[in-house]
Each structure stands twice: as C-alpha cells, then as structure tokens.
C-alpha cells in the first residue's frame, strides 16, 4: 500500500511540474456554494456546511436566496455552524415576522432586523470573510437583483425572504423587491460571475405531492412550487453538482424539526464528498499534502 501511495504522490508531482514548466500550472478549483430557499427547511443548509468543514472543503464564494441568504450571510461573515445552529434551534416564525393588515401582504419583516443582529457577526458585504451574494427579485422588471461587493446585507436578506402574498415587499429606492426564489430558485449563476470554477447547488425539494389546499397560503405556495419545477433547468445548467437534502416531506414552517433537517443536510453533503474530493485530489487538502499546493493556495487564496 505504501508503494502505491508513493507512486501516486510521485506521479502527481511529475504532472504538476510538467504543467508548470509549460506555463500551465493547474489552478485549484474555486468552489462556490449556492444555497436555495425553503423557509424553515433552510436549516438543512447548516448540516451541509458542517459536512464541508469536517472534510476540509474550501469555499471560495457563497450565495443565498430566501432562507439560504440568512445562512449564507452568517457563514460568510465568520459565524461557526454551532452558532448558526443555536439560533436556528430557537427560531420561530414570530422571530422574523409580525402580522399586519396591508393590501400588499399579511406580515411585515421588521422583526427580522433584530433577529439578524443576533445571527450575523458582520452586516456589510465588504467585511465578509468569504465573498457573498444575495438574490432578491425586482417586482417591476421581473428579473433577479443581485447584491454583493459592498453595502448593507440586512435589507437584501429581508427582500430575498419576502415571499409574495405573505410578506410585504421591501422598497429599495424606486424598486419593489420580493423573494429571490421567484426569479432564481438556487443562486448558481452569480457564483460563476464571482469567479467560481466549480459550483455546488443546494436544492431543498418540495413535497412530491400536495393534498387539497386548506388555506390561501397553501394555494399560493403550491403554485410557486409548480413554477419553480419548470424553471429548474435554468439554475442547474450553471451547477457542477447538486446536493438535495431529503427535506421534501417536512413542512415549510417545521422549525421544531431543526435537528432532523441538519442531519439530513449532513447526510446529503457527505454522499457528495467523493465527487468534491475528486476535484481537489490533485491539490490534496490537509497538512500532509500542503507542500504540493501552489503557493497562492497555501497562503489562503482558496477562500
């Protein structure tokens, strides 16, 4: 076994040296992580991130939409998965929404402001430890509005989570913004624009079937589910890998199932690790192979 391992390391060094001599030093993959929406089911993203940490997978950039924008912003700002989980385990609908009487929606998201102050360690894009993008939808143009680079992150998160019919839209200048998942269910494309060479999309599936709706919200929700299924090909074409935690049978507001959702997120991510590690194999992660990494990677250029 040791002889085989020695042969593998010698072969890898030979390939890297040959490429360098030809002026084509292979660059480590820049992995972008796209976190999709799902309201309470977005807690499953925590399990995915935990699996990435356990396996020492470097994240070059991260993007989020709707519930995924909260987790993405917290992690990009330097929050540990333990901190995010602690907040998620106590989270309830009333922490982010308050009922109101308004012709544009049934609830406001002003309560999300103090909630995000508890969750986030950084609240501006330029201070993020990992480059971050948040996607909302411009109701006027019907197109995605992507926030990244600089500025406040709280307003974009509120906008990205403003599910039409339930939450009031968020005003941003002359724009009226709603849930990012309306125009981009999983934010894979922005990661390409940010320089990611490998995009991993985290898709939180809907229930495979829907009983007779019992409320106006159930009707609206099922309509959006059907629409998103037909638009799925758009974000998939920008994805190198799709991780799908098995949360489809859990309710949109199943906050009390946080432990189960985190577990399902971990399981799904672990199942994808052979593929992800295959991308990184020529550059071996970990202390043992660190000397074979390009200097830029050793110095933290992987994110």
PDB file of C-alpha atoms in Angstrom:
ATOM      1  CA  UNK A   1       0.000   0.000   0.000  1.00  0.00           C
ATOM      2  CA  UNK A   2       2.844   2.367   0.870  1.00  0.00           C
ATOM      3  CA  UNK A   3       4.470   1.685  -2.505  1.00  0.00           C
ATOM      4  CA  UNK A   4       1.215   2.526  -4.319  1.00  0.00           C
ATOM      5  CA  UNK A   5       0.835   5.716  -2.287  1.00  0.00           C
ATOM      6  CA  UNK A   6       4.435   6.739  -3.026  1.00  0.00           C
ATOM      7  CA  UNK A   7       3.861   6.104  -6.722  1.00  0.00           C
ATOM      8  CA  UNK A   8       0.704   8.283  -6.642  1.00  0.00           C
ATOM      9  CA  UNK A   9       2.435  11.220  -4.951  1.00  0.00           C
ATOM     10  CA  UNK A  10       5.419  10.971  -7.321  1.00  0.00           C
ATOM     11  CA  UNK A  11       3.105  10.902 -10.340  1.00  0.00           C
ATOM     12  CA  UNK A  12       1.174  13.932  -9.106  1.00  0.00           C
ATOM     13  CA  UNK A  13       4.374  15.907  -8.537  1.00  0.00           C
ATOM     14  CA  UNK A  14       5.533  14.983 -12.030  1.00  0.00           C
ATOM     15  CA  UNK A  15       2.278  16.191 -13.602  1.00  0.00           C
ATOM     16  CA  UNK A  16       2.300  19.456 -11.661  1.00  0.00           C
ATOM     17  CA  UNK A  17       5.943  20.135 -12.512  1.00  0.00           C
ATOM     18  CA  UNK A  18       5.343  19.368 -16.179  1.00  0.00           C
ATOM     19  CA  UNK A  19       2.375  21.719 -16.314  1.00  0.00           C
ATOM     20  CA  UNK A  20       4.364  24.433 -14.540  1.00  0.00           C
ATOM     21  CA  UNK A  21       7.253  24.035 -16.985  1.00  0.00           C
ATOM     22  CA  UNK A  22       4.811  24.507 -19.846  1.00  0.00           C
ATOM     23  CA  UNK A  23       3.453  27.661 -18.232  1.00  0.00           C
ATOM     24  CA  UNK A  24       0.139  25.974 -17.417  1.00  0.00           C
ATOM     25  CA  UNK A  25       0.249  25.426 -13.669  1.00  0.00           C
ATOM     26  CA  UNK A  26      -3.172  23.962 -12.865  1.00  0.00           C
ATOM     27  CA  UNK A  27      -5.194  26.119 -10.528  1.00  0.00           C
ATOM     28  CA  UNK A  28      -7.109  24.613  -7.611  1.00  0.00           C
ATOM     29  CA  UNK A  29     -10.864  24.652  -8.192  1.00  0.00           C
ATOM     30  CA  UNK A  30     -12.641  27.681  -6.773  1.00  0.00           C
ATOM     31  CA  UNK A  31     -15.724  26.166  -5.167  1.00  0.00           C
ATOM     32  CA  UNK A  32     -18.885  28.251  -4.977  1.00  0.00           C
ATOM     33  CA  UNK A  33     -21.782  27.182  -2.771  1.00  0.00           C
ATOM     34  CA  UNK A  34     -25.327  28.186  -3.779  1.00  0.00           C
ATOM     35  CA  UNK A  35     -27.927  27.909  -1.001  1.00  0.00           C
ATOM     36  CA  UNK A  36     -31.526  27.713  -2.188  1.00  0.00           C
ATOM     37  CA  UNK A  37     -34.745  28.740  -0.448  1.00  0.00           C
ATOM     38  CA  UNK A  38     -37.180  26.718   1.623  1.00  0.00           C
ATOM     39  CA  UNK A  39     -38.162  28.838   4.648  1.00  0.00           C
ATOM     40  CA  UNK A  40     -37.688  26.691   7.808  1.00  0.00           C
ATOM     41  CA  UNK A  41     -36.231  23.891   5.713  1.00  0.00           C
ATOM     42  CA  UNK A  42     -33.293  26.192   5.025  1.00  0.00           C
ATOM     43  CA  UNK A  43     -31.940  24.968   8.366  1.00  0.00           C
ATOM     44  CA  UNK A  44     -30.710  21.932   6.400  1.00  0.00           C
ATOM     45  CA  UNK A  45     -28.003  24.190   4.919  1.00  0.00           C
ATOM     46  CA  UNK A  46     -26.282  24.157   8.322  1.00  0.00           C
ATOM     47  CA  UNK A  47     -25.734  20.415   8.023  1.00  0.00           C
ATOM     48  CA  UNK A  48     -24.262  20.845   4.553  1.00  0.00           C
ATOM     49  CA  UNK A  49     -21.782  23.437   5.822  1.00  0.00           C
ATOM     50  CA  UNK A  50     -20.870  21.196   8.744  1.00  0.00           C
ATOM     51  CA  UNK A  51     -20.005  18.364   6.367  1.00  0.00           C
ATOM     52  CA  UNK A  52     -17.845  20.740   4.310  1.00  0.00           C
ATOM     53  CA  UNK A  53     -15.982  21.778   7.463  1.00  0.00           C
ATOM     54  CA  UNK A  54     -15.481  18.181   8.587  1.00  0.00           C
ATOM     55  CA  UNK A  55     -13.960  17.297   5.222  1.00  0.00           C
ATOM     56  CA  UNK A  56     -11.824  20.466   4.959  1.00  0.00           C
ATOM     57  CA  UNK A  57     -13.510  21.607   1.751  1.00  0.00           C
ATOM     58  CA  UNK A  58     -12.519  25.229   0.951  1.00  0.00           C
ATOM     59  CA  UNK A  59     -15.305  27.597  -0.081  1.00  0.00           C
ATOM     60  CA  UNK A  60     -14.293  30.355  -2.494  1.00  0.00           C
ATOM     61  CA  UNK A  61     -17.655  32.163  -2.567  1.00  0.00           C
ATOM     62  CA  UNK A  62     -21.175  31.631  -1.265  1.00  0.00           C
ATOM     63  CA  UNK A  63     -24.582  32.857  -2.432  1.00  0.00           C
ATOM     64  CA  UNK A  64     -28.024  32.585  -0.917  1.00  0.00           C
ATOM     65  CA  UNK A  65     -31.638  33.129  -1.796  1.00  0.00           C
ATOM     66  CA  UNK A  66     -34.572  33.413   0.620  1.00  0.00           C
ATOM     67  CA  UNK A  67     -33.846  31.229   3.682  1.00  0.00           C
ATOM     68  CA  UNK A  68     -30.485  30.349   2.165  1.00  0.00           C
ATOM     69  CA  UNK A  69     -29.494  34.023   2.254  1.00  0.00           C
ATOM     70  CA  UNK A  70     -29.591  34.034   6.071  1.00  0.00           C
ATOM     71  CA  UNK A  71     -27.332  31.007   6.409  1.00  0.00           C
ATOM     72  CA  UNK A  72     -25.020  32.205   3.625  1.00  0.00           C
ATOM     73  CA  UNK A  73     -24.587  35.671   5.186  1.00  0.00           C
ATOM     74  CA  UNK A  74     -23.956  34.264   8.657  1.00  0.00           C
ATOM     75  CA  UNK A  75     -21.333  31.793   7.415  1.00  0.00           C
ATOM     76  CA  UNK A  76     -19.657  34.279   5.069  1.00  0.00           C
ATOM     77  CA  UNK A  77     -19.295  36.690   7.975  1.00  0.00           C
ATOM     78  CA  UNK A  78     -17.407  34.158  10.052  1.00  0.00           C
ATOM     79  CA  UNK A  79     -20.139  32.563  12.173  1.00  0.00           C
ATOM     80  CA  UNK A  80     -19.496  28.980  13.210  1.00  0.00           C
ATOM     81  CA  UNK A  81     -22.038  26.327  12.313  1.00  0.00           C
ATOM     82  CA  UNK A  82     -22.531  25.849  16.058  1.00  0.00           C
ATOM     83  CA  UNK A  83     -23.612  29.476  16.434  1.00  0.00           C
ATOM     84  CA  UNK A  84     -25.943  29.304  13.435  1.00  0.00           C
ATOM     85  CA  UNK A  85     -27.453  26.054  14.731  1.00  0.00           C
ATOM     86  CA  UNK A  86     -28.006  27.514  18.217  1.00  0.00           C
ATOM     87  CA  UNK A  87     -30.008  30.386  16.701  1.00  0.00           C
ATOM     88  CA  UNK A  88     -31.880  28.054  14.333  1.00  0.00           C
ATOM     89  CA  UNK A  89     -32.951  25.698  17.116  1.00  0.00           C
ATOM     90  CA  UNK A  90     -34.779  28.511  18.929  1.00  0.00           C
ATOM     91  CA  UNK A  91     -36.106  30.256  15.815  1.00  0.00           C
ATOM     92  CA  UNK A  92     -39.845  30.567  15.271  1.00  0.00           C
ATOM     93  CA  UNK A  93     -41.972  32.379  12.694  1.00  0.00           C
ATOM     94  CA  UNK A  94     -42.676  35.204  15.165  1.00  0.00           C
ATOM     95  CA  UNK A  95     -38.928  35.953  15.339  1.00  0.00           C
ATOM     96  CA  UNK A  96     -38.893  37.199  11.755  1.00  0.00           C
ATOM     97  CA  UNK A  97     -42.479  38.227  11.044  1.00  0.00           C
ATOM     98  CA  UNK A  98     -45.354  40.180  12.545  1.00  0.00           C
ATOM     99  CA  UNK A  99     -48.934  40.008  11.302  1.00  0.00           C
ATOM    100  CA  UNK A 100     -50.312  43.166   9.754  1.00  0.00           C
ATOM    101  CA  UNK A 101     -53.247  44.451   7.748  1.00  0.00           C
ATOM    102  CA  UNK A 102     -51.980  45.602   4.381  1.00  0.00           C
ATOM    103  CA  UNK A 103     -53.160  45.142   0.822  1.00  0.00           C
ATOM    104  CA  UNK A 104     -49.651  44.055  -0.216  1.00  0.00           C
ATOM    105  CA  UNK A 105     -49.155  41.257   2.294  1.00  0.00           C
ATOM    106  CA  UNK A 106     -50.167  39.599   5.557  1.00  0.00           C
ATOM    107  CA  UNK A 107     -46.936  40.052   7.522  1.00  0.00           C
ATOM    108  CA  UNK A 108     -44.071  42.527   7.837  1.00  0.00           C
ATOM    109  CA  UNK A 109     -40.430  41.545   8.295  1.00  0.00           C
ATOM    110  CA  UNK A 110     -39.289  44.311  10.632  1.00  0.00           C
ATOM    111  CA  UNK A 111     -38.728  41.727  13.357  1.00  0.00           C
ATOM    112  CA  UNK A 112     -36.079  40.226  11.113  1.00  0.00           C
ATOM    113  CA  UNK A 113     -33.810  43.219  11.803  1.00  0.00           C
ATOM    114  CA  UNK A 114     -33.086  42.431  15.492  1.00  0.00           C
ATOM    115  CA  UNK A 115     -33.082  38.709  14.658  1.00  0.00           C
ATOM    116  CA  UNK A 116     -30.325  39.213  12.079  1.00  0.00           C
ATOM    117  CA  UNK A 117     -28.342  41.311  14.553  1.00  0.00           C
ATOM    118  CA  UNK A 118     -28.251  38.223  16.791  1.00  0.00           C
ATOM    119  CA  UNK A 119     -27.408  35.881  13.939  1.00  0.00           C
ATOM    120  CA  UNK A 120     -24.795  37.826  11.967  1.00  0.00           C
ATOM    121  CA  UNK A 121     -21.291  38.786  13.060  1.00  0.00           C
ATOM    122  CA  UNK A 122     -20.845  41.063  10.027  1.00  0.00           C
ATOM    123  CA  UNK A 123     -23.601  43.085   8.361  1.00  0.00           C
ATOM    124  CA  UNK A 124     -21.789  44.557   5.359  1.00  0.00           C
ATOM    125  CA  UNK A 125     -20.697  42.810   2.177  1.00  0.00           C
ATOM    126  CA  UNK A 126     -17.208  44.318   2.173  1.00  0.00           C
ATOM    127  CA  UNK A 127     -16.481  42.846   5.630  1.00  0.00           C
ATOM    128  CA  UNK A 128     -17.359  39.259   4.765  1.00  0.00           C
ATOM    129  CA  UNK A 129     -14.658  36.611   5.245  1.00  0.00           C
ATOM    130  CA  UNK A 130     -15.993  34.763   2.179  1.00  0.00           C
ATOM    131  CA  UNK A 131     -17.341  36.689  -0.847  1.00  0.00           C
ATOM    132  CA  UNK A 132     -21.138  36.749  -0.603  1.00  0.00           C
ATOM    133  CA  UNK A 133     -24.052  37.307  -2.976  1.00  0.00           C
ATOM    134  CA  UNK A 134     -27.730  37.625  -2.051  1.00  0.00           C
ATOM    135  CA  UNK A 135     -30.502  37.462  -4.636  1.00  0.00           C
ATOM    136  CA  UNK A 136     -33.867  39.231  -4.479  1.00  0.00           C
ATOM    137  CA  UNK A 137     -36.458  39.714  -7.241  1.00  0.00           C
ATOM    138  CA  UNK A 138     -37.385  43.070  -8.787  1.00  0.00           C
ATOM    139  CA  UNK A 139     -41.179  43.035  -8.970  1.00  0.00           C
ATOM    140  CA  UNK A 140     -41.204  45.788 -11.594  1.00  0.00           C
ATOM    141  CA  UNK A 141     -38.920  44.117 -14.126  1.00  0.00           C
ATOM    142  CA  UNK A 142     -39.463  40.501 -13.124  1.00  0.00           C
ATOM    143  CA  UNK A 143     -35.695  39.930 -13.017  1.00  0.00           C
ATOM    144  CA  UNK A 144     -33.198  38.960 -10.296  1.00  0.00           C
ATOM    145  CA  UNK A 145     -31.481  41.710  -8.334  1.00  0.00           C
ATOM    146  CA  UNK A 146     -28.102  40.566  -7.080  1.00  0.00           C
ATOM    147  CA  UNK A 147     -26.484  42.236  -4.090  1.00  0.00           C
ATOM    148  CA  UNK A 148     -22.745  41.756  -3.495  1.00  0.00           C
ATOM    149  CA  UNK A 149     -19.456  43.589  -3.108  1.00  0.00           C
ATOM    150  CA  UNK A 150     -20.393  46.396  -0.773  1.00  0.00           C
ATOM    151  CA  UNK A 151     -23.265  47.758   1.294  1.00  0.00           C
ATOM    152  CA  UNK A 152     -25.642  46.571   3.984  1.00  0.00           C
ATOM    153  CA  UNK A 153     -26.715  42.913   3.952  1.00  0.00           C
ATOM    154  CA  UNK A 154     -29.782  43.145   6.208  1.00  0.00           C
ATOM    155  CA  UNK A 155     -32.062  44.825   3.675  1.00  0.00           C
ATOM    156  CA  UNK A 156     -31.131  42.375   0.866  1.00  0.00           C
ATOM    157  CA  UNK A 157     -31.822  39.415   3.174  1.00  0.00           C
ATOM    158  CA  UNK A 158     -35.229  40.832   4.118  1.00  0.00           C
ATOM    159  CA  UNK A 159     -36.001  41.376   0.444  1.00  0.00           C
ATOM    160  CA  UNK A 160     -34.803  37.899  -0.517  1.00  0.00           C
ATOM    161  CA  UNK A 161     -37.109  36.389   2.117  1.00  0.00           C
ATOM    162  CA  UNK A 162     -40.198  38.463   1.207  1.00  0.00           C
ATOM    163  CA  UNK A 163     -42.447  35.670  -0.011  1.00  0.00           C
ATOM    164  CA  UNK A 164     -45.227  37.280  -2.127  1.00  0.00           C
ATOM    165  CA  UNK A 165     -48.651  37.265  -0.550  1.00  0.00           C
ATOM    166  CA  UNK A 166     -47.225  36.543   2.891  1.00  0.00           C
ATOM    167  CA  UNK A 167     -44.563  39.214   3.474  1.00  0.00           C
ATOM    168  CA  UNK A 168     -44.777  42.828   2.432  1.00  0.00           C
ATOM    169  CA  UNK A 169     -42.373  43.713  -0.411  1.00  0.00           C
ATOM    170  CA  UNK A 170     -39.240  45.675   0.505  1.00  0.00           C
ATOM    171  CA  UNK A 171     -38.729  49.111  -1.018  1.00  0.00           C
ATOM    172  CA  UNK A 172     -35.211  49.845  -2.279  1.00  0.00           C
ATOM    173  CA  UNK A 173     -35.030  53.223  -3.967  1.00  0.00           C
ATOM    174  CA  UNK A 174     -37.614  53.060  -6.724  1.00  0.00           C
ATOM    175  CA  UNK A 175     -37.608  49.287  -6.744  1.00  0.00           C
ATOM    176  CA  UNK A 176     -40.087  46.946  -5.119  1.00  0.00           C
ATOM    177  CA  UNK A 177     -38.317  43.735  -4.092  1.00  0.00           C
ATOM    178  CA  UNK A 178     -39.692  40.294  -3.238  1.00  0.00           C
ATOM    179  CA  UNK A 179     -38.416  36.764  -2.623  1.00  0.00           C
ATOM    180  CA  UNK A 180     -35.333  35.938  -4.678  1.00  0.00           C
ATOM    181  CA  UNK A 181     -36.590  32.424  -5.382  1.00  0.00           C
ATOM    182  CA  UNK A 182     -39.265  33.867  -7.670  1.00  0.00           C
ATOM    183  CA  UNK A 183     -36.629  34.630 -10.331  1.00  0.00           C
ATOM    184  CA  UNK A 184     -33.712  32.419  -9.208  1.00  0.00           C
ATOM    185  CA  UNK A 185     -34.577  29.427  -7.067  1.00  0.00           C
ATOM    186  CA  UNK A 186     -30.934  28.488  -6.475  1.00  0.00           C
ATOM    187  CA  UNK A 187     -28.276  31.239  -6.946  1.00  0.00           C
ATOM    188  CA  UNK A 188     -25.735  29.309  -9.005  1.00  0.00           C
ATOM    189  CA  UNK A 189     -25.229  31.876 -11.765  1.00  0.00           C
ATOM    190  CA  UNK A 190     -23.938  34.720  -9.533  1.00  0.00           C
ATOM    191  CA  UNK A 191     -21.178  32.426  -8.287  1.00  0.00           C
ATOM    192  CA  UNK A 192     -19.937  31.952 -11.842  1.00  0.00           C
ATOM    193  CA  UNK A 193     -19.850  35.723 -12.227  1.00  0.00           C
ATOM    194  CA  UNK A 194     -17.836  35.953  -8.986  1.00  0.00           C
ATOM    195  CA  UNK A 195     -15.160  33.623 -10.349  1.00  0.00           C
ATOM    196  CA  UNK A 196     -16.163  30.209  -9.017  1.00  0.00           C
ATOM    197  CA  UNK A 197     -14.974  27.407 -11.294  1.00  0.00           C
ATOM    198  CA  UNK A 198     -16.974  24.677  -9.560  1.00  0.00           C
ATOM    199  CA  UNK A 199     -20.496  25.479  -8.391  1.00  0.00           C
ATOM    200  CA  UNK A 200     -22.303  23.274  -5.903  1.00  0.00           C
ATOM    201  CA  UNK A 201     -26.023  23.995  -5.619  1.00  0.00           C
ATOM    202  CA  UNK A 202     -28.014  23.041  -2.525  1.00  0.00           C
ATOM    203  CA  UNK A 203     -31.587  22.376  -3.566  1.00  0.00           C
ATOM    204  CA  UNK A 204     -34.293  21.971  -0.926  1.00  0.00           C
ATOM    205  CA  UNK A 205     -37.031  19.970  -2.660  1.00  0.00           C
ATOM    206  CA  UNK A 206     -40.758  20.484  -2.325  1.00  0.00           C
ATOM    207  CA  UNK A 207     -43.189  17.767  -1.330  1.00  0.00           C
ATOM    208  CA  UNK A 208     -43.684  15.236  -4.111  1.00  0.00           C
ATOM    209  CA  UNK A 209     -47.451  15.603  -3.829  1.00  0.00           C
ATOM    210  CA  UNK A 210     -49.870  18.127  -2.356  1.00  0.00           C
ATOM    211  CA  UNK A 211     -53.195  17.351  -0.663  1.00  0.00           C
ATOM    212  CA  UNK A 212     -56.213  19.561  -1.163  1.00  0.00           C
ATOM    213  CA  UNK A 213     -55.144  23.049  -0.030  1.00  0.00           C
ATOM    214  CA  UNK A 214     -56.547  24.207   3.278  1.00  0.00           C
ATOM    215  CA  UNK A 215     -55.735  27.914   3.026  1.00  0.00           C
ATOM    216  CA  UNK A 216     -54.977  30.754   0.634  1.00  0.00           C
ATOM    217  CA  UNK A 217     -51.299  30.451   1.525  1.00  0.00           C
ATOM    218  CA  UNK A 218     -51.317  26.739   0.636  1.00  0.00           C
ATOM    219  CA  UNK A 219     -52.734  27.591  -2.784  1.00  0.00           C
ATOM    220  CA  UNK A 220     -50.098  30.286  -3.437  1.00  0.00           C
ATOM    221  CA  UNK A 221     -47.314  28.066  -2.139  1.00  0.00           C
ATOM    222  CA  UNK A 222     -48.252  25.171  -4.406  1.00  0.00           C
ATOM    223  CA  UNK A 223     -48.446  27.477  -7.427  1.00  0.00           C
ATOM    224  CA  UNK A 224     -44.905  28.696  -6.774  1.00  0.00           C
ATOM    225  CA  UNK A 225     -43.711  25.120  -6.311  1.00  0.00           C
ATOM    226  CA  UNK A 226     -45.078  24.163  -9.702  1.00  0.00           C
ATOM    227  CA  UNK A 227     -43.476  27.223 -11.292  1.00  0.00           C
ATOM    228  CA  UNK A 228     -40.080  26.519  -9.738  1.00  0.00           C
ATOM    229  CA  UNK A 229     -40.088  22.943 -11.021  1.00  0.00           C
ATOM    230  CA  UNK A 230     -40.451  24.248 -14.570  1.00  0.00           C
ATOM    231  CA  UNK A 231     -37.601  26.747 -14.120  1.00  0.00           C
ATOM    232  CA  UNK A 232     -35.234  24.232 -12.549  1.00  0.00           C
ATOM    233  CA  UNK A 233     -33.168  23.764 -15.698  1.00  0.00           C
ATOM    234  CA  UNK A 234     -32.016  27.401 -15.588  1.00  0.00           C
ATOM    235  CA  UNK A 235     -30.015  27.113 -12.361  1.00  0.00           C
ATOM    236  CA  UNK A 236     -28.966  23.517 -12.982  1.00  0.00           C
ATOM    237  CA  UNK A 237     -27.084  24.490 -16.148  1.00  0.00           C
ATOM    238  CA  UNK A 238     -24.784  26.676 -14.017  1.00  0.00           C
ATOM    239  CA  UNK A 239     -24.188  23.896 -11.458  1.00  0.00           C
ATOM    240  CA  UNK A 240     -21.431  21.281 -11.488  1.00  0.00           C
ATOM    241  CA  UNK A 241     -23.037  19.346  -8.645  1.00  0.00           C
ATOM    242  CA  UNK A 242     -26.440  19.437  -6.948  1.00  0.00           C
ATOM    243  CA  UNK A 243     -26.901  18.343  -3.330  1.00  0.00           C
ATOM    244  CA  UNK A 244     -30.516  17.628  -2.392  1.00  0.00           C
ATOM    245  CA  UNK A 245     -31.222  17.051   1.316  1.00  0.00           C
ATOM    246  CA  UNK A 246     -34.316  14.863   1.745  1.00  0.00           C
ATOM    247  CA  UNK A 247     -36.474  17.545   3.378  1.00  0.00           C
ATOM    248  CA  UNK A 248     -39.322  17.484   0.874  1.00  0.00           C
ATOM    249  CA  UNK A 249     -41.840  15.955   3.264  1.00  0.00           C
ATOM    250  CA  UNK A 250     -41.169  18.489   6.033  1.00  0.00           C
ATOM    251  CA  UNK A 251     -43.489  21.491   6.314  1.00  0.00           C
ATOM    252  CA  UNK A 252     -42.375  24.992   5.314  1.00  0.00           C
ATOM    253  CA  UNK A 253     -42.643  26.082   8.988  1.00  0.00           C
ATOM    254  CA  UNK A 254     -41.189  22.962  10.639  1.00  0.00           C
ATOM    255  CA  UNK A 255     -38.810  24.870  12.920  1.00  0.00           C
ATOM    256  CA  UNK A 256     -39.218  22.227  15.630  1.00  0.00           C
ATOM    257  CA  UNK A 257     -37.540  19.685  13.322  1.00  0.00           C
ATOM    258  CA  UNK A 258     -34.263  21.608  13.126  1.00  0.00           C
ATOM    259  CA  UNK A 259     -32.115  18.727  14.406  1.00  0.00           C
ATOM    260  CA  UNK A 260     -33.564  16.380  11.792  1.00  0.00           C
ATOM    261  CA  UNK A 261     -33.063  18.906   8.985  1.00  0.00           C
ATOM    262  CA  UNK A 262     -29.432  19.486   9.938  1.00  0.00           C
ATOM    263  CA  UNK A 263     -28.896  15.722   9.975  1.00  0.00           C
ATOM    264  CA  UNK A 264     -30.437  15.380   6.502  1.00  0.00           C
ATOM    265  CA  UNK A 265     -28.225  18.190   5.216  1.00  0.00           C
ATOM    266  CA  UNK A 266     -25.114  16.454   6.554  1.00  0.00           C
ATOM    267  CA  UNK A 267     -26.105  13.123   5.048  1.00  0.00           C
ATOM    268  CA  UNK A 268     -26.701  14.602   1.602  1.00  0.00           C
ATOM    269  CA  UNK A 269     -23.404  16.508   1.639  1.00  0.00           C
ATOM    270  CA  UNK A 270     -21.413  13.505   2.834  1.00  0.00           C
ATOM    271  CA  UNK A 271     -22.846  11.452  -0.027  1.00  0.00           C
ATOM    272  CA  UNK A 272     -21.424  14.029  -2.463  1.00  0.00           C
ATOM    273  CA  UNK A 273     -17.940  14.148  -0.901  1.00  0.00           C
ATOM    274  CA  UNK A 274     -16.315  11.577  -3.238  1.00  0.00           C
ATOM    275  CA  UNK A 275     -17.086  13.840  -6.209  1.00  0.00           C
ATOM    276  CA  UNK A 276     -15.925  17.023  -4.465  1.00  0.00           C
ATOM    277  CA  UNK A 277     -12.730  15.423  -3.184  1.00  0.00           C
ATOM    278  CA  UNK A 278     -12.088  14.164  -6.680  1.00  0.00           C
ATOM    279  CA  UNK A 279     -11.907  17.778  -7.861  1.00  0.00           C
ATOM    280  CA  UNK A 280      -9.411  18.587  -5.112  1.00  0.00           C
ATOM    281  CA  UNK A 281      -7.364  15.393  -5.291  1.00  0.00           C
ATOM    282  CA  UNK A 282      -4.503  16.806  -7.420  1.00  0.00           C
ATOM    283  CA  UNK A 283      -4.027  19.533  -4.792  1.00  0.00           C
ATOM    284  CA  UNK A 284      -4.565  17.340  -1.697  1.00  0.00           C
ATOM    285  CA  UNK A 285      -6.158  19.193   1.172  1.00  0.00           C
ATOM    286  CA  UNK A 286      -4.758  18.827   4.659  1.00  0.00           C
ATOM    287  CA  UNK A 287      -1.341  19.229   6.264  1.00  0.00           C
ATOM    288  CA  UNK A 288       0.080  16.037   4.810  1.00  0.00           C
ATOM    289  CA  UNK A 289      -0.039  17.295   1.215  1.00  0.00           C
ATOM    290  CA  UNK A 290       0.143  21.031   1.835  1.00  0.00           C
ATOM    291  CA  UNK A 291       3.666  21.251   0.366  1.00  0.00           C
ATOM    292  CA  UNK A 292       2.278  20.194  -3.043  1.00  0.00           C
ATOM    293  CA  UNK A 293      -0.200  23.050  -3.221  1.00  0.00           C
ATOM    294  CA  UNK A 294       0.542  26.138  -5.307  1.00  0.00           C
ATOM    295  CA  UNK A 295       1.882  28.972  -3.126  1.00  0.00           C
ATOM    296  CA  UNK A 296      -1.302  31.019  -3.575  1.00  0.00           C
ATOM    297  CA  UNK A 297      -3.399  28.167  -2.220  1.00  0.00           C
ATOM    298  CA  UNK A 298      -1.093  27.679   0.783  1.00  0.00           C
ATOM    299  CA  UNK A 299      -1.476  31.350   1.605  1.00  0.00           C
ATOM    300  CA  UNK A 300      -5.243  31.188   1.763  1.00  0.00           C
ATOM    301  CA  UNK A 301      -6.258  32.136  -1.773  1.00  0.00           C
ATOM    302  CA  UNK A 302      -8.803  29.322  -1.794  1.00  0.00           C
ATOM    303  CA  UNK A 303     -11.166  31.350   0.365  1.00  0.00           C
TER     304      UNK A 303
END
